[in-house]
Short mmCIF file of C-alpha atoms in Angstrom, two decimals:
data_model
loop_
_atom_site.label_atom_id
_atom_site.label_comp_id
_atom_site.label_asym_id
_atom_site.label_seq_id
_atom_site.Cartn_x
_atom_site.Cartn_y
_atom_site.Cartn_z
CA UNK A 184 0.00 0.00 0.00
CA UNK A 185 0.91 3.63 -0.44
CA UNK A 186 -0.35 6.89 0.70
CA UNK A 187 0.78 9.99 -0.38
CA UNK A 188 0.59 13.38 1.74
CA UNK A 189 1.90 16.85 1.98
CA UNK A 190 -0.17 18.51 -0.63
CA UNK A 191 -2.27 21.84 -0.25
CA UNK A 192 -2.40 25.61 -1.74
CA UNK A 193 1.17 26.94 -2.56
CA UNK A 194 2.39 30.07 -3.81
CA UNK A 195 4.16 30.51 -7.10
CA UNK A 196 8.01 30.70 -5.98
CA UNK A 197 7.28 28.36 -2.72
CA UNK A 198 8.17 24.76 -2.10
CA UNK A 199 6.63 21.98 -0.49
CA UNK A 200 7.69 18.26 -0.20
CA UNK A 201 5.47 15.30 -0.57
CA UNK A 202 5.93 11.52 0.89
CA UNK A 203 4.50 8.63 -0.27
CA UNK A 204 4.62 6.06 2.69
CA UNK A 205 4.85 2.65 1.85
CA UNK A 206 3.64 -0.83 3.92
CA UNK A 207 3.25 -4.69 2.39
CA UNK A 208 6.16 -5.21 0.49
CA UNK A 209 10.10 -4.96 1.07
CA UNK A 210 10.62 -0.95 0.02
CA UNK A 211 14.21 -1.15 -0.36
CA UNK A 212 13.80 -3.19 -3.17
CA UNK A 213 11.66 -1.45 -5.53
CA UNK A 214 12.25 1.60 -7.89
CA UNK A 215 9.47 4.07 -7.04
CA UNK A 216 8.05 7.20 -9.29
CA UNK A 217 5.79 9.83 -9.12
CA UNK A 218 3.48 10.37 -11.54
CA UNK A 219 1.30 13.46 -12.17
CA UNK A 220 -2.01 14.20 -13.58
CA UNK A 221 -2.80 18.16 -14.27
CA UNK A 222 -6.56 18.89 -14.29
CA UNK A 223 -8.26 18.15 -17.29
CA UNK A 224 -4.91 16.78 -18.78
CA UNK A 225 -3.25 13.05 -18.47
CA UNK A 226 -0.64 11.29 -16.50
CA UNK A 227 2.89 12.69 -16.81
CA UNK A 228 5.62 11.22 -15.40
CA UNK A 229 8.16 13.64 -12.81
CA UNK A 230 10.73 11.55 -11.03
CA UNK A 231 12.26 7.91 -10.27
CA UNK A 232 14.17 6.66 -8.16
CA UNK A 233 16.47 3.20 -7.49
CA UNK A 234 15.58 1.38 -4.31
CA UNK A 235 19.16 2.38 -2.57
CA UNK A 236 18.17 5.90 -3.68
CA UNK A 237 21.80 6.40 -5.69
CA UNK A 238 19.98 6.51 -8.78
CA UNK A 239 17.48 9.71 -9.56
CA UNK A 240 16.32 10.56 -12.77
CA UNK A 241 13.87 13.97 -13.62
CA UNK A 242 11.20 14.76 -16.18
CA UNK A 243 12.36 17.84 -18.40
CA UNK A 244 9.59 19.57 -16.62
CA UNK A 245 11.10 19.29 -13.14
CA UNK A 246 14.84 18.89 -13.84
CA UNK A 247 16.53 21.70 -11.01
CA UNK A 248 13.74 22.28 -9.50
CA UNK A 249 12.72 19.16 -8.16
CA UNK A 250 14.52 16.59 -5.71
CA UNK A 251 13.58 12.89 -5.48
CA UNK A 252 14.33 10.76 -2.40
CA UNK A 253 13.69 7.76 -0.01
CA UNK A 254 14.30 7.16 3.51
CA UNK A 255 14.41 2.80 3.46
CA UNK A 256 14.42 3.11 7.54
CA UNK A 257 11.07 4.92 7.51
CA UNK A 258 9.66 3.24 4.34
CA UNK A 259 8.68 6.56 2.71
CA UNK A 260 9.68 8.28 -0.50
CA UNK A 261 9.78 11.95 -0.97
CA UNK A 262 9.63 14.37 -3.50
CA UNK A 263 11.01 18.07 -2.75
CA UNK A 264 9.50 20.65 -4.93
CA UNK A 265 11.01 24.30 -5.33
CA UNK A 266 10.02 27.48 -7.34
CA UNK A 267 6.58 25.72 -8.19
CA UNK A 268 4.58 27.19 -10.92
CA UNK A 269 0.77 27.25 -11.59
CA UNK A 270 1.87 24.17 -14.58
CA UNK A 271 2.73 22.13 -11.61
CA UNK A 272 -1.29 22.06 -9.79
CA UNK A 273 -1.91 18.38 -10.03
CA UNK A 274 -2.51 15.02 -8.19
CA UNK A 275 0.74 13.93 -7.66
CA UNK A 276 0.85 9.74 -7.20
CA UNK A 277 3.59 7.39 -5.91
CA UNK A 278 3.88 4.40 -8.15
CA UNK A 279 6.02 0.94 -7.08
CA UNK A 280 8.03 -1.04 -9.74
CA UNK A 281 7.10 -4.24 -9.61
CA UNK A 282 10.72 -6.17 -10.19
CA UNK A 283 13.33 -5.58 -7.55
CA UNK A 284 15.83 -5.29 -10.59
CA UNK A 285 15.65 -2.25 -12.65
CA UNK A 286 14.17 1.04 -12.61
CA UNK A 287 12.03 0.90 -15.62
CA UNK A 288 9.34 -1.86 -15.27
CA UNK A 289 5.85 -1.64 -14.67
CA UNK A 290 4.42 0.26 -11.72
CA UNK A 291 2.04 -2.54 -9.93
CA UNK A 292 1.09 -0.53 -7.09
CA UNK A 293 -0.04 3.13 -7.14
CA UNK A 294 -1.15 5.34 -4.07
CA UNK A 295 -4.09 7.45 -4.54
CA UNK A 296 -2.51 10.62 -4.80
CA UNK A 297 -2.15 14.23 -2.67
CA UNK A 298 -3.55 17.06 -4.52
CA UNK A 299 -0.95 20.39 -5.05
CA UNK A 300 -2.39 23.26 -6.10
CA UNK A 301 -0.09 26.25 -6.98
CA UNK A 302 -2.01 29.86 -6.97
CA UNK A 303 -1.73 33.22 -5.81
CA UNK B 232 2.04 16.96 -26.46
CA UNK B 233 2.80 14.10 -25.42
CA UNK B 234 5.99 12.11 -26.70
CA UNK B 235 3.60 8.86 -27.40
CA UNK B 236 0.56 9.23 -29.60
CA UNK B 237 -2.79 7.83 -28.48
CA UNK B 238 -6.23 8.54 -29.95
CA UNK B 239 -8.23 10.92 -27.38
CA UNK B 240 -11.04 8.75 -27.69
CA UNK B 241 -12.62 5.10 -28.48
CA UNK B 242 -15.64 3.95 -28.58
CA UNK B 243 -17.76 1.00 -28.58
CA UNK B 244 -20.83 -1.22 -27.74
CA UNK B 245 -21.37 -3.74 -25.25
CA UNK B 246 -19.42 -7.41 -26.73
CA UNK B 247 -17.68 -5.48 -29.31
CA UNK B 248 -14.49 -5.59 -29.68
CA UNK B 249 -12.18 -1.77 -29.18
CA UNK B 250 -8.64 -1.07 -29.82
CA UNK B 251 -6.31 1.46 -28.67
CA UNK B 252 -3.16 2.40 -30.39
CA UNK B 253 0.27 3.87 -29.06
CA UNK B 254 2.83 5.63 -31.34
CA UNK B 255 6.29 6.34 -30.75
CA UNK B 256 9.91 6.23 -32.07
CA UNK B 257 12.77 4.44 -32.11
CA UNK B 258 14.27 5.75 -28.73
CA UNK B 259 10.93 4.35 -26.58
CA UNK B 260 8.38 2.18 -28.06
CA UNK B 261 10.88 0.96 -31.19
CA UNK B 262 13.50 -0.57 -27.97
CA UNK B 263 11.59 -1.09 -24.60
CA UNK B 264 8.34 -2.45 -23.79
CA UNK B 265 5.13 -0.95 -23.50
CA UNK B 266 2.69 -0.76 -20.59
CA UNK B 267 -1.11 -0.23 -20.28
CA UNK B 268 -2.73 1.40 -17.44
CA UNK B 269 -6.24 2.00 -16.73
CA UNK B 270 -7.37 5.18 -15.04
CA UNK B 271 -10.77 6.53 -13.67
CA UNK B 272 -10.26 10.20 -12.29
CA UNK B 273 -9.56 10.93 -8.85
CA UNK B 274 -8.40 7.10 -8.50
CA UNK B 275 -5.05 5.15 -8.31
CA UNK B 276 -4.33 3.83 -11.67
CA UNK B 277 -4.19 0.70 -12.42
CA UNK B 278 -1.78 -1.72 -14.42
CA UNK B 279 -3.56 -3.48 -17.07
CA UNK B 280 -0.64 -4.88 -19.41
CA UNK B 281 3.39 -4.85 -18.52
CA UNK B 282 5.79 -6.02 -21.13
CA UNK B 283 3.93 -5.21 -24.35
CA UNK B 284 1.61 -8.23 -23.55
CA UNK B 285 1.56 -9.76 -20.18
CA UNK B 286 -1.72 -9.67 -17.97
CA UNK B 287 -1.06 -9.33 -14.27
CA UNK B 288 -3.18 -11.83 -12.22
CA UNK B 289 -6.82 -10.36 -11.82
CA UNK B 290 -7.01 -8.74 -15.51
CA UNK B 291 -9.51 -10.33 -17.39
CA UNK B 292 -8.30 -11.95 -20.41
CA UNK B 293 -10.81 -10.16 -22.40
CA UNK B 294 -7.74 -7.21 -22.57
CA UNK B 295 -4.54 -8.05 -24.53
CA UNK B 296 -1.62 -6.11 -25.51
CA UNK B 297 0.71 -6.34 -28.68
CA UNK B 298 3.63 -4.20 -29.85
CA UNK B 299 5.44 -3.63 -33.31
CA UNK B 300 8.33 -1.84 -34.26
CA UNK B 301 7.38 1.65 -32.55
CA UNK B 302 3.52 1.03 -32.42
CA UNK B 303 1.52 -1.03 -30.14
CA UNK B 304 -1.88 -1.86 -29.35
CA UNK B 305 -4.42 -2.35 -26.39
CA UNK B 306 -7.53 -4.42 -27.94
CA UNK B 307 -10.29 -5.27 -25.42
CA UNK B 308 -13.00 -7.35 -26.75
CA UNK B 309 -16.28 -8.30 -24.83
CA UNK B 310 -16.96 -4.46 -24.08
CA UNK B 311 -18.45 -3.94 -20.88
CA UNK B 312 -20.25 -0.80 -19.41
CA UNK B 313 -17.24 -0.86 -16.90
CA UNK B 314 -14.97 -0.64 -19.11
CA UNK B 315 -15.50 3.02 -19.62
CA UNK B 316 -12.07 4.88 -18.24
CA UNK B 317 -8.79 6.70 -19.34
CA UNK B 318 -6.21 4.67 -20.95
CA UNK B 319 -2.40 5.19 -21.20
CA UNK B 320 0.39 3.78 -22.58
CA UNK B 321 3.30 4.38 -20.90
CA UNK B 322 7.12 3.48 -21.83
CA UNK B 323 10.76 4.15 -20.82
CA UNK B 324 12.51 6.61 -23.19
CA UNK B 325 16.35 5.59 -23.60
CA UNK B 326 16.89 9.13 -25.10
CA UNK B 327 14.86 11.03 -22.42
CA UNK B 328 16.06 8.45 -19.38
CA UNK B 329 12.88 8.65 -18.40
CA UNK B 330 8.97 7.49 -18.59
CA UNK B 331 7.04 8.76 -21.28
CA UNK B 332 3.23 8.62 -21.52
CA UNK B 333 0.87 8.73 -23.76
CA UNK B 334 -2.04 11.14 -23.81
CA UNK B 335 -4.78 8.77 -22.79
CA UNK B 336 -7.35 7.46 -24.65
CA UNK B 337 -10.77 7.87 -23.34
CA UNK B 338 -13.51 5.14 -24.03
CA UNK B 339 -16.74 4.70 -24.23
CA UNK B 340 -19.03 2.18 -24.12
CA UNK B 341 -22.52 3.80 -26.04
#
């Protein structure tokens, strides 16, 4: 299972970090992502990371301004967010890879997402 | 616009038989396989098809998945009524190092 939290009403220019925390399987294992949806748009991948968190890789959209990360002691993945923009107001999910071997395989377990909305 | 190319929409009747296609290049859908997720708004999505064609347990077989070259398909046949949702292809982009999705196909059963 996954739950996400730490979304809410941001200014343009502010940060906020989400975490996704994770129960039922092994989380050092597993790759995680995040995965976006905008309103009234579709999914859109941000950010992955490998299960001993040495590997991070960004969407084009939130390359520098963006910072992926896990904490395998507390089971929970994060994603840092700086200088947000009104393009990043979206559910934000947490998405598990399903193999314990690679980054990019299919996401078998999704949360159901924390809501960030970015507006003056 | 997104780096794979779906249809926005699909529809169908009840027992008929819908497919979706996904279009991309060399550096995503030509050299990695494809996955299919289904999506209903304001829910968790779900994983329909992994590796261009493999059904996780609990997915009817009435949906099947098939890729070639850079294109590949999502058929489902027996069209239900609760079948109606959002669905993606999604794939790993060697270029991009990094998922790409498509832009969702949304389908409806009339």
């Amino acid at each position: 299972q996954l739950v996400e939290s730490g979304g809410g009403l941001i200014q343009p220019g502010g940060s906020l970090r989400l975490s996704c925390a994770a129960s039922g399987f092994t989380f050092s294992s597993h790759a995680m992502s995040w995965v976006r949806q905008a309103p009234g748009k579709g999914l859109e991948w941000v950010s992955a990371v490998s299960g001993s968190g040495g590997h991070t890789y960004y969407a084009y959209s939130v390359r520098g301004r963006s910072t992926i990360s896990r904490d395998n002691s507390k089971n929970t993945l994060y994603l840092q967010m700086n200088s947000l923009r009104a393009e990043d107001t979206a559910i934000y999910y947490c998405a598990k890879v399903s193999v314990t071997t690679t980054i990019n395989d299919a996401f078998d377990i999704w949360g159901q997402g924390t809501m960030v909305t970015v507006s003056s | 616009q997104s780096v794979l190319t779906q249809p926005p929409s699909a529809s169908g009747t009840p027992g008929q038989t819908v497919t979706i296609s996904c279009s991309g290049r060399s550096s995503n859908t030509g050299s990695n396989y494809v996955y299919w997720y289904h999506h209903l708004p304001g829910t968790a999505p779900k994983l329909l098809i992994y590796r261009n064609n493999q059904r996780p347990s609990g997915v009817p077989d009435r949906f099947s998945g098939s890729k070639s070259g850079t294109s590949a398909s999502l058929a489902i046949s027996g069209l239900r009524s609760e079948d109606e949702a959002d669905y993606y292809c999604a794939v790993w982009d060697d270029r991009l190092s990094g998922w790409v999705f498509g832009g969702g196909t949304k389908l409806t059963v009339l």
